[in-house]
């Protein structure tokens, strides 16, 4: 404010002086004249004078030159002040440093992670009641770690469907650590198991990319694994992120399967493309892709059949679906092919992984029903053997029971110290 007032005073004085000299010289001026040097000169630098205290440092600006000519009139003073404010006025206060916002975001992330771990812990209660509780019981009353204990640990891991190969590798490492004196007590064995589980699960896992429009996620797996339920949960997740999602009822063999997808579609507010019962699943998915392209959908999620008893035709059919998708997408493959595996099926899930990977480029796994199984450990064997990332885990039948898989949270939840309840299970 002080600057503006000082400036107005200076300019009024300069204007008055110019008016005085202009009036004195008026009779001698021709009718059409150029402004006198006196009229041009003082007015021009005025806008750039930062304050009355520093009149010796004028800084003319391009904008400021414009109102200089009619300096004798009082109006330009106002205009000049405006220009002054716009060009060298006090800059707006800088935004507050981002530290507060960053800290708040970090706290929110930590809170979400804590909540996730709590949910996964709850979901994995059966698994912990299974092999983790059995491991915990092995330590009861022992004062030292010896090779007989390691053998018992191996047995527990194998019966937990972690797989013979993966269990063997874990045991080999434990044996080496015991030899080199790193396994002094129970706690060090738990730490080592946790670290090895993290290592196994840490396969490259870039986030699902949905940058293509439309992106396409193909869901495959045997009947009853949880494909349709997972599609409903996924659709809800992406709709919640503001995506326009279309569902394709590619399981054309069972009317009930189409109906089930339609129920999910209504619930999560996504249209469903379906064909006649028994129609070609590729054609249904093709039609869905075309509609998505024409109507600006972001994502198509395609369901498929999973008749296990007719294995060969199913795999041939899925390969055909895969080729049709590439045709529909102009040569591009599906953005994700997710294999849905039911965690309660243990070793069976391991075989399914083999079978589907022979036919398709499975890019990720969705492991369902982890809430109701003592066999959650099988995830370690599957990932160790196939190096395919787990994308999501299913911890129940509700729409919110799908969790993005995070190996650190998973290991933390899986190896949470068993409480009295799980130990008694
Ligand atoms: N407890 C539990 N049940 C699930 C989960 N995912 C799916 N289900 C149930 O498993 C059954 C088969 O699921 P569905 O989606 O029809 O399997 P699909 O045949 O592969 O499509 C249904 O009763 C689902 O509610 C899960 O994560 N936990
Ligand atoms: Mg289904």
Short mmCIF file of C-alpha atoms and ligand atoms in Angstrom, two decimals:
data_model
loop_
_atom_site.label_atom_id
_atom_site.label_comp_id
_atom_site.label_asym_id
_atom_site.label_seq_id
_atom_site.Cartn_x
_atom_site.Cartn_y
_atom_site.Cartn_z
CA UNK A 1 0.00 0.00 0.00
CA UNK A 2 2.77 2.45 0.97
CA UNK A 3 4.40 1.87 -2.35
CA UNK A 4 1.21 2.64 -4.24
CA UNK A 5 0.48 5.81 -2.24
CA UNK A 6 4.07 7.06 -2.68
CA UNK A 7 3.85 6.33 -6.34
CA UNK A 8 0.59 8.21 -6.74
CA UNK A 9 2.12 11.23 -4.97
CA UNK A 10 5.20 11.14 -7.21
CA UNK A 11 3.14 10.79 -10.34
CA UNK A 12 0.68 13.51 -9.35
CA UNK A 13 3.61 15.87 -8.74
CA UNK A 14 5.22 14.95 -12.04
CA UNK A 15 1.86 15.31 -13.81
CA UNK A 16 1.28 18.73 -12.24
CA UNK A 17 4.76 19.90 -13.33
CA UNK A 18 4.12 18.69 -16.87
CA UNK A 19 0.72 20.38 -16.97
CA UNK A 20 2.30 23.59 -15.75
CA UNK A 21 4.99 23.57 -18.46
CA UNK A 22 2.49 22.47 -21.10
CA UNK A 23 0.16 25.37 -20.31
CA UNK A 24 3.06 27.83 -20.44
CA UNK A 25 4.20 26.62 -23.86
CA UNK A 26 0.67 26.18 -25.30
CA UNK A 27 0.41 29.35 -27.43
CA UNK A 28 3.56 28.50 -29.32
CA UNK A 29 2.59 24.88 -30.08
CA UNK A 30 1.35 24.02 -33.55
CA UNK A 31 -2.11 22.48 -33.83
CA UNK A 32 -0.68 19.04 -34.57
CA UNK A 33 2.41 18.36 -32.54
CA UNK A 34 4.63 15.69 -31.20
CA UNK A 35 4.74 15.47 -27.41
CA UNK A 36 7.56 17.51 -26.01
CA UNK A 37 10.56 15.68 -24.65
CA UNK A 38 9.50 16.92 -21.25
CA UNK A 39 6.08 15.33 -21.64
CA UNK A 40 7.51 12.04 -22.88
CA UNK A 41 10.41 11.63 -20.57
CA UNK A 42 9.23 11.84 -16.98
CA UNK A 43 6.04 9.89 -17.55
CA UNK A 44 7.68 6.86 -19.09
CA UNK A 45 9.90 5.74 -16.24
CA UNK A 46 7.34 6.54 -13.61
CA UNK A 47 5.50 3.20 -13.67
CA UNK A 48 8.65 1.29 -12.95
CA UNK A 49 9.74 3.33 -9.97
CA UNK A 50 9.56 0.81 -7.19
CA UNK A 51 9.13 3.38 -4.42
CA UNK A 52 9.39 7.08 -3.70
CA UNK A 53 12.64 6.42 -1.91
CA UNK A 54 14.29 5.08 -5.05
CA UNK A 55 13.41 7.42 -7.85
CA UNK A 56 16.89 7.12 -9.34
CA UNK A 57 16.39 3.55 -10.49
CA UNK A 58 13.77 3.69 -13.20
CA UNK A 59 13.06 0.52 -15.13
CA UNK A 60 10.78 1.22 -18.04
CA UNK A 61 8.68 -1.64 -19.28
CA UNK A 62 7.05 -2.20 -22.61
CA UNK A 63 3.59 -1.87 -21.10
CA UNK A 64 4.50 1.25 -19.17
CA UNK A 65 5.50 3.14 -22.32
CA UNK A 66 1.97 3.19 -23.68
CA UNK A 67 0.29 5.64 -21.34
CA UNK A 68 3.25 8.04 -21.42
CA UNK A 69 2.08 10.33 -24.26
CA UNK A 70 -0.99 11.94 -22.67
CA UNK A 71 0.88 12.47 -19.44
CA UNK A 72 -0.67 15.92 -18.91
CA UNK A 73 -4.09 14.45 -18.15
CA UNK A 74 -4.76 12.96 -14.70
CA UNK A 75 -6.19 9.63 -15.94
CA UNK A 76 -2.90 8.09 -17.03
CA UNK A 77 -1.75 8.30 -13.45
CA UNK A 78 -4.32 5.68 -12.53
CA UNK A 79 -3.43 3.53 -15.52
CA UNK A 80 0.24 3.80 -14.71
CA UNK A 81 -0.39 2.68 -11.17
CA UNK A 82 -2.25 -0.33 -12.49
CA UNK A 83 0.67 -1.27 -14.71
CA UNK A 84 3.02 -0.76 -11.81
CA UNK A 85 1.06 -3.18 -9.66
CA UNK A 86 0.90 -5.70 -12.46
CA UNK A 87 4.58 -5.57 -13.33
CA UNK A 88 6.58 -4.96 -10.19
CA UNK A 89 3.96 -5.06 -7.44
CA UNK A 90 4.40 -7.31 -4.40
CA UNK A 91 4.33 -10.90 -5.68
CA UNK A 92 1.66 -13.19 -4.24
CA UNK A 93 2.84 -15.06 -1.16
CA UNK A 94 4.54 -18.35 -2.12
CA UNK A 95 2.51 -21.53 -1.49
CA UNK A 96 3.23 -23.10 1.89
CA UNK A 97 6.11 -25.59 1.81
CA UNK A 98 4.91 -29.05 0.73
CA UNK A 99 6.20 -30.81 3.85
CA UNK A 100 2.82 -30.78 5.62
CA UNK A 101 1.01 -32.25 2.60
CA UNK A 102 3.72 -34.88 2.08
CA UNK A 103 3.56 -35.88 5.74
CA UNK A 104 -0.24 -36.11 5.62
CA UNK A 105 -0.09 -38.29 2.47
CA UNK A 106 2.52 -40.56 4.06
CA UNK A 107 0.40 -40.91 7.21
CA UNK A 108 -2.67 -41.76 5.11
CA UNK A 109 -0.68 -44.38 3.16
CA UNK A 110 0.61 -45.92 6.39
CA UNK A 111 -2.93 -46.01 7.77
CA UNK A 112 -4.26 -47.75 4.65
CA UNK A 113 -1.41 -50.26 4.85
CA UNK A 114 -2.14 -50.98 8.52
CA UNK A 115 -5.80 -51.51 7.68
CA UNK A 116 -4.87 -53.80 4.79
CA UNK A 117 -2.57 -55.86 6.95
CA UNK A 118 -5.29 -56.18 9.59
CA UNK A 119 -7.77 -57.38 6.93
CA UNK A 120 -5.26 -59.81 5.43
CA UNK A 121 -4.39 -61.07 8.93
CA UNK A 122 -8.07 -61.71 9.54
CA UNK A 123 -8.41 -63.38 6.17
CA UNK A 124 -5.32 -65.50 6.72
CA UNK A 125 -6.38 -66.63 10.19
CA UNK A 126 -7.02 -70.15 8.87
CA UNK A 127 -3.66 -70.28 7.15
CA UNK A 128 -1.93 -69.13 10.31
CA UNK A 129 -3.99 -71.65 12.26
CA UNK A 130 -2.60 -74.21 9.80
CA UNK A 131 1.04 -74.29 8.91
CA UNK A 132 2.20 -71.22 10.85
CA UNK A 133 0.64 -72.52 14.07
CA UNK A 134 2.17 -75.93 13.41
CA UNK A 135 5.56 -74.32 12.93
CA UNK A 136 5.09 -72.38 16.16
CA UNK A 137 4.26 -75.59 18.03
CA UNK A 138 7.51 -77.16 16.80
CA UNK A 139 9.50 -74.67 18.83
CA UNK A 140 7.62 -75.35 22.05
CA UNK A 141 10.09 -76.13 24.82
CA UNK A 142 13.16 -76.25 22.59
CA UNK A 143 16.22 -74.44 23.73
CA UNK A 144 18.35 -74.92 20.62
CA UNK A 145 17.95 -75.23 16.87
CA UNK A 146 19.14 -78.56 15.49
CA UNK A 147 18.82 -80.58 12.30
CA UNK A 148 15.90 -82.67 13.61
CA UNK A 149 13.94 -79.44 14.06
CA UNK A 150 14.80 -78.41 10.49
CA UNK A 151 13.47 -81.74 9.21
CA UNK A 152 10.22 -81.18 11.04
CA UNK A 153 9.98 -77.68 9.59
CA UNK A 154 10.41 -79.11 6.09
CA UNK A 155 7.61 -81.57 6.68
CA UNK A 156 5.26 -78.82 7.79
CA UNK A 157 6.13 -76.71 4.74
CA UNK A 158 5.51 -79.59 2.35
CA UNK A 159 2.17 -80.49 3.89
CA UNK A 160 1.21 -76.79 3.67
CA UNK A 161 1.40 -77.14 -0.14
CA UNK A 162 4.41 -74.91 -0.41
CA UNK A 163 5.75 -77.56 -2.74
CA UNK A 164 8.62 -80.01 -2.44
CA UNK A 165 11.03 -77.88 -4.50
CA UNK A 166 10.40 -74.64 -2.68
CA UNK A 167 10.38 -76.31 0.74
CA UNK A 168 13.68 -78.00 -0.16
CA UNK A 169 15.26 -74.68 -1.14
CA UNK A 170 14.08 -73.03 2.07
CA UNK A 171 15.45 -75.88 4.14
CA UNK A 172 18.79 -75.77 2.37
CA UNK A 173 19.14 -72.10 3.27
CA UNK A 174 18.07 -72.72 6.88
CA UNK A 175 20.65 -75.53 7.09
CA UNK A 176 23.42 -73.22 5.87
CA UNK A 177 22.40 -70.55 8.34
CA UNK A 178 22.32 -73.06 11.18
CA UNK A 179 25.85 -74.29 10.25
CA UNK A 180 27.18 -70.74 10.27
CA UNK A 181 25.62 -70.11 13.68
CA UNK A 182 23.01 -67.61 12.47
CA UNK A 183 20.05 -69.54 13.89
CA UNK A 184 20.61 -69.20 17.59
CA UNK A 185 17.01 -69.15 18.69
CA UNK A 186 13.38 -69.43 17.63
CA UNK A 187 13.16 -65.75 16.74
CA UNK A 188 16.05 -66.03 14.29
CA UNK A 189 14.32 -68.95 12.52
CA UNK A 190 11.11 -66.94 12.15
CA UNK A 191 13.11 -63.98 10.84
CA UNK A 192 14.85 -66.20 8.33
CA UNK A 193 11.58 -67.81 7.16
CA UNK A 194 10.02 -64.38 6.74
CA UNK A 195 12.99 -63.15 4.70
CA UNK A 196 12.89 -66.22 2.46
CA UNK A 197 9.13 -65.90 1.91
CA UNK A 198 9.65 -62.25 0.93
CA UNK A 199 12.42 -63.26 -1.49
CA UNK A 200 10.23 -65.89 -3.12
CA UNK A 201 7.30 -63.50 -3.55
CA UNK A 202 9.38 -60.62 -4.83
CA UNK A 203 9.00 -61.40 -8.53
CA UNK A 204 8.82 -58.35 -10.81
CA UNK A 205 5.32 -57.00 -10.47
CA UNK A 206 4.62 -53.80 -12.32
CA UNK A 207 1.19 -52.34 -11.74
CA UNK A 208 -1.60 -53.32 -14.11
CA UNK A 209 -1.39 -50.83 -16.98
CA UNK A 210 -4.73 -49.59 -18.21
CA UNK A 211 -3.38 -46.88 -20.49
CA UNK A 212 -4.79 -48.47 -23.65
CA UNK A 213 -8.31 -47.41 -24.43
CA UNK A 214 -9.99 -49.77 -24.15
CA UNK A 215 -7.68 -51.92 -22.05
CA UNK A 216 -8.67 -55.57 -21.83
CA UNK A 217 -8.36 -57.92 -18.87
CA UNK A 218 -9.07 -61.57 -19.67
CA UNK A 219 -10.04 -63.70 -16.67
CA UNK A 220 -9.41 -67.44 -16.87
CA UNK A 221 -9.54 -70.35 -14.44
CA UNK A 222 -11.44 -73.52 -13.69
CA UNK A 223 -15.12 -73.58 -12.72
CA UNK A 224 -15.73 -72.44 -9.18
CA UNK A 225 -12.31 -70.78 -8.75
CA UNK A 226 -13.96 -67.39 -8.33
CA UNK A 227 -13.63 -65.80 -11.80
CA UNK A 228 -17.03 -64.15 -11.99
CA UNK A 229 -16.86 -62.94 -8.39
CA UNK A 230 -13.39 -61.52 -9.03
CA UNK A 231 -14.69 -59.73 -12.15
CA UNK A 232 -17.40 -58.08 -10.06
CA UNK A 233 -14.88 -56.98 -7.44
CA UNK A 234 -12.42 -55.71 -10.08
CA UNK A 235 -15.14 -53.82 -11.94
CA UNK A 236 -16.19 -52.14 -8.72
CA UNK A 237 -12.59 -51.15 -8.01
CA UNK A 238 -12.06 -49.59 -11.44
CA UNK A 239 -15.47 -47.90 -11.54
CA UNK A 240 -14.49 -46.39 -8.19
CA UNK A 241 -11.39 -45.01 -9.90
CA UNK A 242 -13.60 -43.27 -12.45
CA UNK A 243 -13.13 -45.78 -15.28
CA UNK A 244 -15.85 -46.64 -17.74
CA UNK A 245 -15.99 -50.44 -17.55
CA UNK A 246 -17.73 -52.98 -19.80
CA UNK A 247 -18.12 -56.66 -18.91
CA UNK A 248 -18.10 -59.50 -21.46
CA UNK A 249 -19.92 -62.73 -20.57
CA UNK A 250 -17.46 -65.10 -22.22
CA UNK A 251 -18.64 -68.12 -20.21
CA UNK A 252 -21.34 -68.93 -22.72
CA UNK A 253 -21.83 -72.55 -21.67
CA UNK A 254 -23.92 -71.96 -18.60
CA UNK A 255 -26.90 -69.64 -18.56
CA UNK A 256 -26.37 -69.33 -14.81
CA UNK A 257 -22.85 -67.97 -15.37
CA UNK A 258 -24.17 -65.19 -17.62
CA UNK A 259 -26.90 -64.40 -15.12
CA UNK A 260 -24.35 -64.24 -12.30
CA UNK A 261 -22.26 -61.74 -14.26
CA UNK A 262 -25.37 -59.68 -14.98
CA UNK A 263 -26.17 -59.53 -11.28
CA UNK A 264 -22.64 -58.24 -10.63
CA UNK A 265 -22.98 -55.82 -13.55
CA UNK A 266 -26.12 -54.30 -12.00
CA UNK A 267 -24.51 -54.14 -8.60
CA UNK A 268 -21.40 -52.31 -9.79
CA UNK A 269 -23.21 -50.39 -12.53
CA UNK A 270 -21.46 -51.83 -15.59
CA UNK A 271 -23.20 -53.01 -18.76
CA UNK A 272 -22.71 -56.67 -19.74
CA UNK A 273 -22.32 -57.94 -23.31
CA UNK A 274 -23.66 -61.46 -23.70
CA UNK A 275 -24.42 -63.92 -26.49
CA UNK A 276 -26.87 -66.76 -26.81
CA UNK A 277 -26.27 -69.82 -24.63
CA UNK A 278 -23.59 -71.95 -26.24
CA UNK A 279 -22.48 -69.21 -28.62
CA UNK A 280 -18.85 -68.57 -29.48
CA UNK A 281 -17.13 -66.86 -26.49
CA UNK A 282 -14.65 -65.16 -28.86
CA UNK A 283 -17.55 -63.51 -30.71
CA UNK A 284 -18.99 -62.15 -27.45
CA UNK A 285 -15.66 -60.68 -26.40
CA UNK A 286 -15.10 -59.31 -29.93
CA UNK A 287 -18.45 -57.54 -29.78
CA UNK A 288 -17.62 -56.14 -26.35
CA UNK A 289 -14.29 -54.74 -27.61
CA UNK A 290 -16.01 -53.11 -30.60
CA UNK A 291 -18.64 -51.51 -28.36
CA UNK A 292 -15.91 -50.32 -26.00
CA UNK A 293 -14.01 -48.78 -28.93
CA UNK A 294 -17.11 -47.10 -30.34
CA UNK A 295 -18.40 -45.77 -27.04
CA UNK A 296 -15.18 -44.72 -25.34
CA UNK A 297 -14.94 -47.34 -22.62
CA UNK A 298 -11.69 -47.46 -20.66
CA UNK A 299 -11.73 -51.12 -19.83
CA UNK A 300 -13.27 -54.44 -20.87
CA UNK A 301 -13.16 -57.31 -18.37
CA UNK A 302 -13.91 -60.63 -20.04
CA UNK A 303 -15.17 -63.72 -18.27
CA UNK A 304 -14.47 -67.20 -19.70
CA UNK A 305 -15.61 -70.76 -19.17
CA UNK A 306 -13.68 -73.20 -16.99
CA UNK A 307 -14.88 -76.68 -17.73
CA UNK A 308 -12.08 -78.78 -16.34
CA UNK A 309 -13.45 -82.21 -17.30
CA UNK A 310 -13.06 -81.35 -20.97
CA UNK A 311 -9.57 -79.95 -20.64
CA UNK A 312 -8.35 -80.10 -24.23
CA UNK A 313 -11.30 -78.29 -25.82
CA UNK A 314 -11.20 -75.64 -23.10
CA UNK A 315 -7.56 -74.84 -23.74
CA UNK A 316 -8.15 -74.79 -27.51
CA UNK A 317 -11.10 -72.52 -26.99
CA UNK A 318 -9.08 -70.14 -24.82
CA UNK A 319 -6.31 -69.98 -27.41
CA UNK A 320 -8.94 -69.06 -30.00
CA UNK A 321 -10.36 -66.40 -27.67
CA UNK A 322 -6.84 -65.03 -27.29
CA UNK A 323 -6.43 -64.79 -31.09
CA UNK A 324 -9.84 -63.15 -31.47
CA UNK A 325 -8.92 -60.55 -28.86
CA UNK A 326 -5.76 -59.71 -30.80
CA UNK A 327 -7.83 -59.29 -33.96
CA UNK A 328 -10.30 -57.03 -32.17
CA UNK A 329 -7.50 -54.95 -30.64
CA UNK A 330 -5.73 -54.50 -33.99
CA UNK A 331 -2.91 -56.94 -33.31
CA UNK A 332 -2.37 -56.06 -29.67
CA UNK A 333 -2.66 -58.78 -27.02
CA UNK A 334 -4.90 -58.55 -23.95
CA UNK A 335 -3.37 -56.13 -21.45
CA UNK A 336 -3.64 -58.71 -18.67
CA UNK A 337 -4.50 -62.39 -18.56
CA UNK A 338 -5.31 -63.19 -14.96
CA UNK A 339 -5.51 -66.79 -13.82
CA UNK A 340 -7.89 -67.19 -10.90
CA UNK A 341 -6.81 -69.93 -8.51
CA UNK A 342 -8.79 -71.21 -5.55
CA UNK A 343 -6.38 -71.34 -2.62
CA UNK A 344 -8.34 -74.10 -0.92
CA UNK A 345 -7.44 -76.53 -3.68
CA UNK A 346 -3.77 -76.71 -2.71
CA UNK A 347 -1.70 -78.80 -5.10
CA UNK A 348 -4.52 -78.75 -7.63
CA UNK A 349 -3.97 -75.02 -8.08
CA UNK A 350 -0.33 -75.73 -8.83
CA UNK A 351 -1.36 -78.06 -11.66
CA UNK A 352 -3.87 -75.55 -13.01
CA UNK A 353 -1.13 -72.99 -13.22
CA UNK A 354 0.88 -75.38 -15.42
CA UNK A 355 -2.07 -76.16 -17.64
CA UNK A 356 -3.18 -72.57 -18.28
CA UNK A 357 0.35 -71.34 -18.82
CA UNK A 358 0.81 -73.88 -21.59
CA UNK A 359 -2.07 -72.29 -23.48
CA UNK A 360 -1.86 -68.61 -22.57
CA UNK A 361 0.56 -65.88 -21.58
CA UNK A 362 -0.74 -65.68 -18.03
CA UNK A 363 0.46 -62.33 -16.71
CA UNK A 364 -0.74 -62.62 -13.15
CA UNK A 365 -2.58 -64.69 -10.58
CA UNK A 366 -5.61 -63.91 -8.47
CA UNK A 367 -5.62 -66.16 -5.44
CA UNK A 368 -9.15 -66.48 -4.06
CA UNK A 369 -10.63 -67.90 -0.86
CA UNK A 370 -7.56 -67.23 1.24
CA UNK A 371 -10.05 -66.48 3.99
CA UNK A 372 -11.22 -70.03 4.23
CA UNK A 373 -8.12 -72.15 3.89
CA UNK A 374 -5.24 -73.39 5.94
CA UNK A 375 -3.29 -73.70 2.71
CA UNK A 376 -2.35 -70.08 2.00
CA UNK A 377 1.27 -71.16 1.98
CA UNK A 378 0.81 -72.69 -1.49
CA UNK A 379 1.19 -69.22 -2.92
CA UNK A 380 4.92 -69.45 -2.15
CA UNK A 381 5.34 -72.63 -4.20
CA UNK A 382 3.35 -71.28 -7.16
CA UNK A 383 5.22 -68.00 -7.39
CA UNK A 384 8.57 -69.68 -6.79
CA UNK A 385 8.03 -72.13 -9.59
CA UNK A 386 6.39 -69.90 -12.19
CA UNK A 387 7.74 -66.46 -11.39
CA UNK A 388 4.34 -65.01 -12.25
CA UNK A 389 3.21 -62.28 -9.85
CA UNK A 390 0.14 -62.53 -7.67
CA UNK A 391 -1.93 -59.47 -8.60
CA UNK A 392 -4.83 -59.76 -6.17
CA UNK A 393 -6.00 -61.95 -3.34
CA UNK A 394 -9.59 -62.76 -2.47
CA UNK A 395 -10.43 -62.71 1.22
CA UNK A 396 -14.17 -63.20 1.04
CA UNK A 397 -17.22 -62.96 -1.15
CA UNK A 398 -18.01 -59.29 -0.65
CA UNK A 399 -17.07 -56.63 -3.17
CA UNK A 400 -14.51 -55.12 -0.80
CA UNK A 401 -12.80 -58.47 -0.16
CA UNK A 402 -10.37 -58.17 -3.05
CA UNK A 403 -6.93 -56.85 -2.08
CA UNK A 404 -4.10 -55.79 -4.27
CA UNK A 405 -1.29 -58.20 -3.48
CA UNK A 406 1.62 -56.63 -1.68
CA UNK A 407 4.26 -59.18 -0.77
CA UNK A 408 5.52 -57.27 2.28
CA UNK A 409 2.03 -56.88 3.80
CA UNK A 410 1.25 -60.48 2.94
CA UNK A 411 4.36 -61.86 4.62
CA UNK A 412 3.79 -59.63 7.63
CA UNK A 413 0.19 -60.86 7.95
CA UNK A 414 1.06 -64.49 7.26
CA UNK A 415 3.85 -64.65 9.83
CA UNK A 416 2.14 -62.54 12.46
CA UNK A 417 2.84 -64.20 15.77
CA UNK A 418 0.10 -66.79 16.19
CA UNK A 419 -2.16 -65.91 19.10
CA UNK A 420 -3.67 -68.40 21.55
CA UNK A 421 -6.71 -68.87 19.33
CA UNK A 422 -4.80 -69.85 16.19
CA UNK A 423 -2.40 -72.02 18.18
CA UNK A 424 -5.32 -73.93 19.61
CA UNK A 425 -6.83 -74.49 16.15
N1 LIG B 1 -14.80 -67.28 0.81
C1 LIG B 1 -14.60 -66.84 -0.42
N2 LIG B 1 -15.44 -67.24 -1.41
C2 LIG B 1 -15.20 -66.80 -2.66
C3 LIG B 1 -14.11 -65.98 -2.97
N3 LIG B 1 -14.14 -65.72 -4.30
C4 LIG B 1 -15.22 -66.37 -4.78
N4 LIG B 1 -15.88 -67.05 -3.82
C5 LIG B 1 -17.07 -67.90 -3.93
O1 LIG B 1 -16.74 -69.03 -4.73
C6 LIG B 1 -17.86 -69.50 -5.47
C7 LIG B 1 -17.50 -69.62 -6.95
O2 LIG B 1 -17.23 -68.34 -7.46
P1 LIG B 1 -17.49 -67.94 -8.98
O3 LIG B 1 -17.09 -66.52 -9.10
O4 LIG B 1 -18.85 -68.30 -9.41
O5 LIG B 1 -16.45 -68.88 -9.72
P2 LIG B 1 -16.24 -69.12 -11.29
O6 LIG B 1 -16.95 -70.37 -11.63
O7 LIG B 1 -14.78 -69.26 -11.47
O8 LIG B 1 -16.79 -67.93 -12.00
C8 LIG B 1 -18.96 -68.47 -5.20
O9 LIG B 1 -19.81 -68.98 -4.24
C9 LIG B 1 -18.22 -67.27 -4.67
O10 LIG B 1 -19.00 -66.49 -3.82
C10 LIG B 1 -13.22 -65.57 -1.89
O11 LIG B 1 -12.23 -64.85 -2.05
N5 LIG B 1 -13.52 -66.06 -0.65
MG1 LIG B 2 -18.22 -67.87 -13.48
#
